[in-house]
Structure formats: structure tokens, C-alpha cells
Backbone as JSON, one array per atom type, in Angstrom:
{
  "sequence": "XXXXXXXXXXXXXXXXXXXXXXXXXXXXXXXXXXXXXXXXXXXXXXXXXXXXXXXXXXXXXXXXXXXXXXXXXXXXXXXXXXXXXXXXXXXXXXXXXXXXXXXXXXXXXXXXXXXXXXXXXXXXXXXXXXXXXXXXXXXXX",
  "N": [[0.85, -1.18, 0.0], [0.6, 2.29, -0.86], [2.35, 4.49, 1.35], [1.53, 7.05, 1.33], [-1.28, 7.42, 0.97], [-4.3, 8.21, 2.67], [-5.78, 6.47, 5.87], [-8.09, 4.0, 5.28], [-10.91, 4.75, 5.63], [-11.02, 7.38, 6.41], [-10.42, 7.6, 3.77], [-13.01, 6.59, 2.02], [-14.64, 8.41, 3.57], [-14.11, 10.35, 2.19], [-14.33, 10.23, -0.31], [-17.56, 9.53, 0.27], [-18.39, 11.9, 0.69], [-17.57, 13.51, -1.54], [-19.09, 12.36, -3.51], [-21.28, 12.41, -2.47], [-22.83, 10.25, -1.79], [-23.14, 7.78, 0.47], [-21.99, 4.56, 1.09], [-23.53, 1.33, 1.24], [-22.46, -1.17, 1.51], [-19.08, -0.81, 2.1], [-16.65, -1.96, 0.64], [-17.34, -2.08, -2.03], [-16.36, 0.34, -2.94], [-14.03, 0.99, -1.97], [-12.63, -1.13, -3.51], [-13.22, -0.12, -5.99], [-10.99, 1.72, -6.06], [-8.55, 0.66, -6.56], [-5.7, 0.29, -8.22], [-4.67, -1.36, -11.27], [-2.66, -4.08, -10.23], [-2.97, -3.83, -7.75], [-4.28, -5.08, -7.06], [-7.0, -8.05, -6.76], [-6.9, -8.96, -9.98], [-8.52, -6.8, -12.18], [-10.51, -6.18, -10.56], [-10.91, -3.12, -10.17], [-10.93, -2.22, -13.15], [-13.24, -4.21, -14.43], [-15.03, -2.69, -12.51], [-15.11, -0.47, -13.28], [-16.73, -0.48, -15.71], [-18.58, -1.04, -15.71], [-19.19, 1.49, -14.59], [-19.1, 3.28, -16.58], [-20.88, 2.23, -17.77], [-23.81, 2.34, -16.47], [-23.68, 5.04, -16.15], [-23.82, 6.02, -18.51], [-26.36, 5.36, -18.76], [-27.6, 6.6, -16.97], [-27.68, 9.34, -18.21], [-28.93, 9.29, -20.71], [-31.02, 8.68, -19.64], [-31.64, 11.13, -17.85], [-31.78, 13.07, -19.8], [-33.79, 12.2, -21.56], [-35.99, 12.48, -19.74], [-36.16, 15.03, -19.52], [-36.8, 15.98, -22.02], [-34.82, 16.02, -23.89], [-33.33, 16.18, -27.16], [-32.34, 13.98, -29.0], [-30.17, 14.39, -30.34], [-28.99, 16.24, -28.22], [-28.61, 14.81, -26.42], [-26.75, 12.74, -27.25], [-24.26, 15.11, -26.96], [-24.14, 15.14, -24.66], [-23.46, 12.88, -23.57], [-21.25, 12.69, -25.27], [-19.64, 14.62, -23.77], [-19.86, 14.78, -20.7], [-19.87, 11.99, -20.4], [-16.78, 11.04, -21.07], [-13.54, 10.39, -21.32], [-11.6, 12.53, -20.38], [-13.09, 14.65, -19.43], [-14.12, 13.17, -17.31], [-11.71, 12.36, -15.73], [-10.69, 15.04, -15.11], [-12.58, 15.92, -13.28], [-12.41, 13.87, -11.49], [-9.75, 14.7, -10.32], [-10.45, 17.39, -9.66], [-12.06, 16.74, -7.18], [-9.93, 15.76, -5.57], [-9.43, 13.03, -5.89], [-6.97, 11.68, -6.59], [-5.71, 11.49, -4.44], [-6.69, 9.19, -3.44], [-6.57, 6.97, -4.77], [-5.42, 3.54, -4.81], [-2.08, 2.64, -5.72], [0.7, 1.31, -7.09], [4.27, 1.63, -5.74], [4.06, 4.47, -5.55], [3.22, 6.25, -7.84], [2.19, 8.66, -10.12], [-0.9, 9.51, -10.56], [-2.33, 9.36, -13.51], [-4.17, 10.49, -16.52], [-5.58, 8.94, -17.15], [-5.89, 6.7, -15.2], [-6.89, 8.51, -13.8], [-9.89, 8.76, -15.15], [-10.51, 5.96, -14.77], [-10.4, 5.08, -12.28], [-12.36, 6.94, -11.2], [-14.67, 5.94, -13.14], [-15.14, 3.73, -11.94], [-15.78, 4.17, -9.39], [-18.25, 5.76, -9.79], [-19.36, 3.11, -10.72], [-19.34, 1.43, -8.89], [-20.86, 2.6, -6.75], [-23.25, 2.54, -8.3], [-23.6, -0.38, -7.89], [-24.01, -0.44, -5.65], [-26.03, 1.0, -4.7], [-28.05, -0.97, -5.46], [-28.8, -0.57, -8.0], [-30.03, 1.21, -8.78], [-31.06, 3.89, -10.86], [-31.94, 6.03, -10.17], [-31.58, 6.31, -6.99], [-29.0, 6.69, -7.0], [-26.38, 9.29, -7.09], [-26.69, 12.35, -8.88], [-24.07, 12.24, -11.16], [-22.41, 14.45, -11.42], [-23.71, 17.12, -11.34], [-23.32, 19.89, -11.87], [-21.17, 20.52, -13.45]],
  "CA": [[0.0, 0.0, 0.0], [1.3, 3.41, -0.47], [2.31, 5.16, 2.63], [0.97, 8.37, 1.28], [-2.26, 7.44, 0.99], [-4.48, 8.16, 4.39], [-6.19, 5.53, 6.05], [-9.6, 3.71, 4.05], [-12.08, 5.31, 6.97], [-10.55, 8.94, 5.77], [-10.85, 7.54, 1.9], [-14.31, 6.25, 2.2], [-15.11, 9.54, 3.73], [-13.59, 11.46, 1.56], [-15.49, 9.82, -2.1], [-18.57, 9.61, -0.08], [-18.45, 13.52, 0.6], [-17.51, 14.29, -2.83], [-20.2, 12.19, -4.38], [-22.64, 12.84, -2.07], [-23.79, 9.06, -1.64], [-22.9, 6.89, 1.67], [-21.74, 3.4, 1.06], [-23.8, 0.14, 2.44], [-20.63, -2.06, 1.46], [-17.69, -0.09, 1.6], [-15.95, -2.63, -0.4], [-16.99, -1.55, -3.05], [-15.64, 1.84, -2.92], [-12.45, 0.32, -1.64], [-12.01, -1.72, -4.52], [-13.13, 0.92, -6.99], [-10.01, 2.47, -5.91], [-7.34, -0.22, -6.52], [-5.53, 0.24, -10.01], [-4.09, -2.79, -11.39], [-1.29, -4.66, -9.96], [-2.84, -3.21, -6.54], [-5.19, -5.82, -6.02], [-6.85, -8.8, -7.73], [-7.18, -8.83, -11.36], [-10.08, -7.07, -13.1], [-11.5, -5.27, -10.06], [-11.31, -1.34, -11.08], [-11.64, -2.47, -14.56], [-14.85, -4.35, -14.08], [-16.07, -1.96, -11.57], [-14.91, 0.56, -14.18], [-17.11, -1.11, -17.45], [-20.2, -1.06, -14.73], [-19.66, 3.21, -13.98], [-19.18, 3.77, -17.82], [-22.56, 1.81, -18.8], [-24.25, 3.68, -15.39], [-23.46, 6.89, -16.31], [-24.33, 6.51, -20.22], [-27.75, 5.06, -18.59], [-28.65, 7.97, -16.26], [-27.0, 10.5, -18.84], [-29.52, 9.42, -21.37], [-32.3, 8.78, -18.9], [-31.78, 12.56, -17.01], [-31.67, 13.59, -21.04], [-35.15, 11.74, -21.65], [-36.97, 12.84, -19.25], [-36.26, 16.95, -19.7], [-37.29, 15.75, -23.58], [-33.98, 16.47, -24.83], [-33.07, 15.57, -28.43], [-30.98, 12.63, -29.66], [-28.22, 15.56, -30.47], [-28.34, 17.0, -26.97], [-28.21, 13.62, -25.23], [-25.45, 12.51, -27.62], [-23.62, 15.53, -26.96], [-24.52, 14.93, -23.18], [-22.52, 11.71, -23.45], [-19.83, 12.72, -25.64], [-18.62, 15.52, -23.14], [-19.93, 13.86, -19.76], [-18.87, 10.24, -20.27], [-15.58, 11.03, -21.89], [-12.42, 10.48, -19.81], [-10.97, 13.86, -20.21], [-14.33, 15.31, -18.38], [-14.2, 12.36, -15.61], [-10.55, 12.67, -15.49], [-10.75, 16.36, -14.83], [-13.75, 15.85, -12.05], [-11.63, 13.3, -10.25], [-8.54, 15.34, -9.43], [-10.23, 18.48, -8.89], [-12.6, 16.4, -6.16], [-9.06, 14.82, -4.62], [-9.6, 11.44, -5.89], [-5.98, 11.37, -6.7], [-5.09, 11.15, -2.48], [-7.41, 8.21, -2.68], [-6.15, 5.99, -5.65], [-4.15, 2.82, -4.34], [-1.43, 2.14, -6.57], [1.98, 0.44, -6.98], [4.6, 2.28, -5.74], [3.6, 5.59, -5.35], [3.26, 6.01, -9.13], [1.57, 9.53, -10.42], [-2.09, 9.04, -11.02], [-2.81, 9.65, -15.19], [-5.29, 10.91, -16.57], [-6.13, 7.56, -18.04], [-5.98, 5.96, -14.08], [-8.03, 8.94, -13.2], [-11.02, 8.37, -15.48], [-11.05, 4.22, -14.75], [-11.13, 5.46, -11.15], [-14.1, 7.83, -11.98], [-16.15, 5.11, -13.97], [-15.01, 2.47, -11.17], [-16.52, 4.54, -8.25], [-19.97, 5.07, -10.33], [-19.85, 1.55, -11.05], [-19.33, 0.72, -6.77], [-22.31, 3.53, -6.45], [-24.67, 1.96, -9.0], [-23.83, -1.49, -7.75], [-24.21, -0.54, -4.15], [-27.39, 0.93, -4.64], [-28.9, -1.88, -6.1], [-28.76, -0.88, -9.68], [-31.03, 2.0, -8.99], [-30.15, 4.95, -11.1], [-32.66, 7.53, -8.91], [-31.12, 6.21, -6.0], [-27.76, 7.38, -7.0], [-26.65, 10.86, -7.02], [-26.41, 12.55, -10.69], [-23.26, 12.48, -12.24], [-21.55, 16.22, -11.35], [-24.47, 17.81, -12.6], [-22.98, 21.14, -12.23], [-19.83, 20.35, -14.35]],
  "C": [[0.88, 1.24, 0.0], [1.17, 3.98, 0.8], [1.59, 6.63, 2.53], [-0.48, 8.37, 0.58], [-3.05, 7.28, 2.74], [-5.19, 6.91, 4.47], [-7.37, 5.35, 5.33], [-10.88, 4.09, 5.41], [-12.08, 6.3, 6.37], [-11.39, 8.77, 3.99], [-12.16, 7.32, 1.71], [-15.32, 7.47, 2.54], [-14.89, 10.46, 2.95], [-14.68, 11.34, -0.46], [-16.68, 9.87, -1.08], [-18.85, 11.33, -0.07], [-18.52, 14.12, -1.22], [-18.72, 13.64, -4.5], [-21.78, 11.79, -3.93], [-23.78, 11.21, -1.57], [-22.6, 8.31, -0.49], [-23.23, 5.69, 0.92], [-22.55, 2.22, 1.85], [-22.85, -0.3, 2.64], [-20.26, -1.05, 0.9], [-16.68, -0.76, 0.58], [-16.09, -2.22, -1.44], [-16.47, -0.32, -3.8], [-14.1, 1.63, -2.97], [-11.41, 0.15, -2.93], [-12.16, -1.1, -5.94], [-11.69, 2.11, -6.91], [-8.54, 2.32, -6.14], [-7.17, -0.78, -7.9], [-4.86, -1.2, -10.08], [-2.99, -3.0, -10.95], [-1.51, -4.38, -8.17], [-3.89, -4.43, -6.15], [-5.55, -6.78, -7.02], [-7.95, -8.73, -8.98], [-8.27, -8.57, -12.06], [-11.15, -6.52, -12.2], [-12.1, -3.88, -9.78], [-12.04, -1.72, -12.02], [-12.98, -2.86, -14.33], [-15.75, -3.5, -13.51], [-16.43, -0.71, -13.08], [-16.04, 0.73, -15.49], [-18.93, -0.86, -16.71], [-20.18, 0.03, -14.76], [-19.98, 3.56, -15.33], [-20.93, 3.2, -18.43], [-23.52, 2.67, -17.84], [-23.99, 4.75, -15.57], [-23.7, 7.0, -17.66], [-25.66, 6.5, -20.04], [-28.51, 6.17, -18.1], [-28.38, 9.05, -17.04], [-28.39, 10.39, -19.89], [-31.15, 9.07, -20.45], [-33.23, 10.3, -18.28], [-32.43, 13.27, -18.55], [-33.38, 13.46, -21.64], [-36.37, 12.09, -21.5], [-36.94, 14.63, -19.19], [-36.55, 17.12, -21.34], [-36.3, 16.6, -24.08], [-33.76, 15.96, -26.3], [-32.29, 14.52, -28.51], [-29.6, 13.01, -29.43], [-27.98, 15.79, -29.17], [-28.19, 15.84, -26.0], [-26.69, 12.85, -25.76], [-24.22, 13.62, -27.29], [-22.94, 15.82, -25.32], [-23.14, 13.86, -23.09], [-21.12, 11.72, -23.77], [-18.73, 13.59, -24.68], [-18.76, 14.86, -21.53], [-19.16, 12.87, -19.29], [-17.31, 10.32, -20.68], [-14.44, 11.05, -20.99], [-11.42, 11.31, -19.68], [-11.58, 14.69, -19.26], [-14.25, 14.24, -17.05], [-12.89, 12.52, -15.28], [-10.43, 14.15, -14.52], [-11.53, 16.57, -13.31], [-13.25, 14.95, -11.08], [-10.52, 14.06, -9.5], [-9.04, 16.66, -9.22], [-11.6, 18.13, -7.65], [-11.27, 15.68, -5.22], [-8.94, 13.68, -4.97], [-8.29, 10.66, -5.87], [-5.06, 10.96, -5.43], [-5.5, 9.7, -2.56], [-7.42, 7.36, -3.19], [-5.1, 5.18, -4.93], [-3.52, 2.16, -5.7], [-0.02, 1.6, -6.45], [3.15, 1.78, -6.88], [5.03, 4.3, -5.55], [3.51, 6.5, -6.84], [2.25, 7.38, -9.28], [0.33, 9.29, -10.89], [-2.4, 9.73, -12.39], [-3.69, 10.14, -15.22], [-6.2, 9.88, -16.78], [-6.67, 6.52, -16.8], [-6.91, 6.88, -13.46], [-9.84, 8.68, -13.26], [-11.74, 6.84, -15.42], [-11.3, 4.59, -13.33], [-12.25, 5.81, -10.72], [-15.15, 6.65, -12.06], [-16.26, 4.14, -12.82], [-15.44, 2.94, -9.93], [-18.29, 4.87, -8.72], [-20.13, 3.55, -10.16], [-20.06, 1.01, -9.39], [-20.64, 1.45, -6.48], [-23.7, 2.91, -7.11], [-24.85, 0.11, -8.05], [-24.61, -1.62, -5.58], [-25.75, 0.03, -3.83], [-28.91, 0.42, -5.34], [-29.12, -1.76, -7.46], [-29.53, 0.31, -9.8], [-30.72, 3.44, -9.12], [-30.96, 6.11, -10.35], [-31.96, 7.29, -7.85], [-29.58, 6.81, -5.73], [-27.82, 8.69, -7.32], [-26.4, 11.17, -8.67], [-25.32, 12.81, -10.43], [-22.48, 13.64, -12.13], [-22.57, 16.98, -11.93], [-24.45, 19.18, -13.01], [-21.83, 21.5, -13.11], [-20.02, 19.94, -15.61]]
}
């Protein structure tokens, strides 16, 4: 574990603050946090493949129901979902304190946005799948 990461009580507190939703299982927060080589095989990623389909779902659902167009929900997605925009929304919420990785290794932009999709994905899964139940998405960003 890196030493310069704080303890997972702090980290846990710290993503649910910044996305506004409290954890049943913390695990899955945990393990939305643990890039590869940090833990076992396929559990960012996976979590990661779960935030990206959850966040295209409520992106075009939020889009739906304010009877946006095709264009403005596609354009919803293209700037939203994109991992320059989640990238960006992780390190200026901290997320980068709260990534466990090998070594103490600079968090990417590329490790930011699997982070990103892989804490939706712990949020959708933790609240049962239920995209009202989760919080929107940054909806001020």
C-alpha cells in the first residue's frame, strides 16, 4: 500500500463527501479504488465497465426525461462520459489522495477516469442498480 495514501475510513469519507452518496458495502468503494497490480485482477476495470454503462444510462435517462433531443443527449454523453471530463472531475474532487497504486506512481489521466467510472460503477452497484437512487453524475460540471 502506499504510505501516502491516508487511512480507508478517511478515503471512504472522503469519495462519499464528494459524491454525495454513503456506502452500504464499503468494499466496493475500496475496490473501486485499486488500479491494477494493486489488487486482484479485473476489479477497477470491471467496476470501471459497470460506472461507464451507469453513467451513459442515467445520462440518457436525465436527457429523456427533460425531452432532450438525440443531439443533446449525444452531446450529453460525448462531453460527460468522456475520460478527459471524468478525469478532470476526479482530481479536482481529490480522488488522486485516494487511488491505491503500486509504488507511489503519479495518477494519469487515463488511471483517473477508470477510477471515476469504477466509483460510479461501486455507487450503482451498491445501490442496487437503482439509477434515482444514486446521485447525478456532477451535474454542475
Amino acid at each position: 500500500m502506499n504510505p501516502a495514501v491516508p487511512p480507508r475510513d478517511d478515503i471512504l469519507i472522503k469519495i462519499e463527501i464528494a459524491t454525495g452518496y454513503t456506502f452500504t458495502n464499503p468494499v466496493f468503494c475500496l475496490k473501486a479504488l485499486q488500479t491494477a497490480g494493486c489488487a486482484t485482477a479485473g476489479g477497477q476495470k470491471s467496476l470501471a465497465q459497470v460506472g461507464d454503462a451507469a453513467l451513459r444510462l442515467a445520462l440518457v435517462t436525465i436527457g429523456y426525461g427533460k425531452g432532450a433531443s438525440r443531439g443533446q443527449i449525444d452531446s450529453a454523453l460525448r462531453t460527460k462520459a468522456s475520460n478527459s471530463h471524468l478525469a478532470d472531475q476526479g482530481f479536482k474532487r481529490g480522488f488522486d489522495g485516494c487511488v491505491y497504486r503500486i509504488g507511489g506512481v503519479d495518477v494519469s489521466m487515463k488511471m483517473m477516469a477508470t477510477a471515476v467510472q469504477a466509483v460510479l460503477g461501486a455507487v450503482f452497484l451498491d445501490c442496487n442498480k437503482n439509477i434515482y437512487r444514486s446521485p447525478t453524475p456532477y451535474p454542475d460540471d
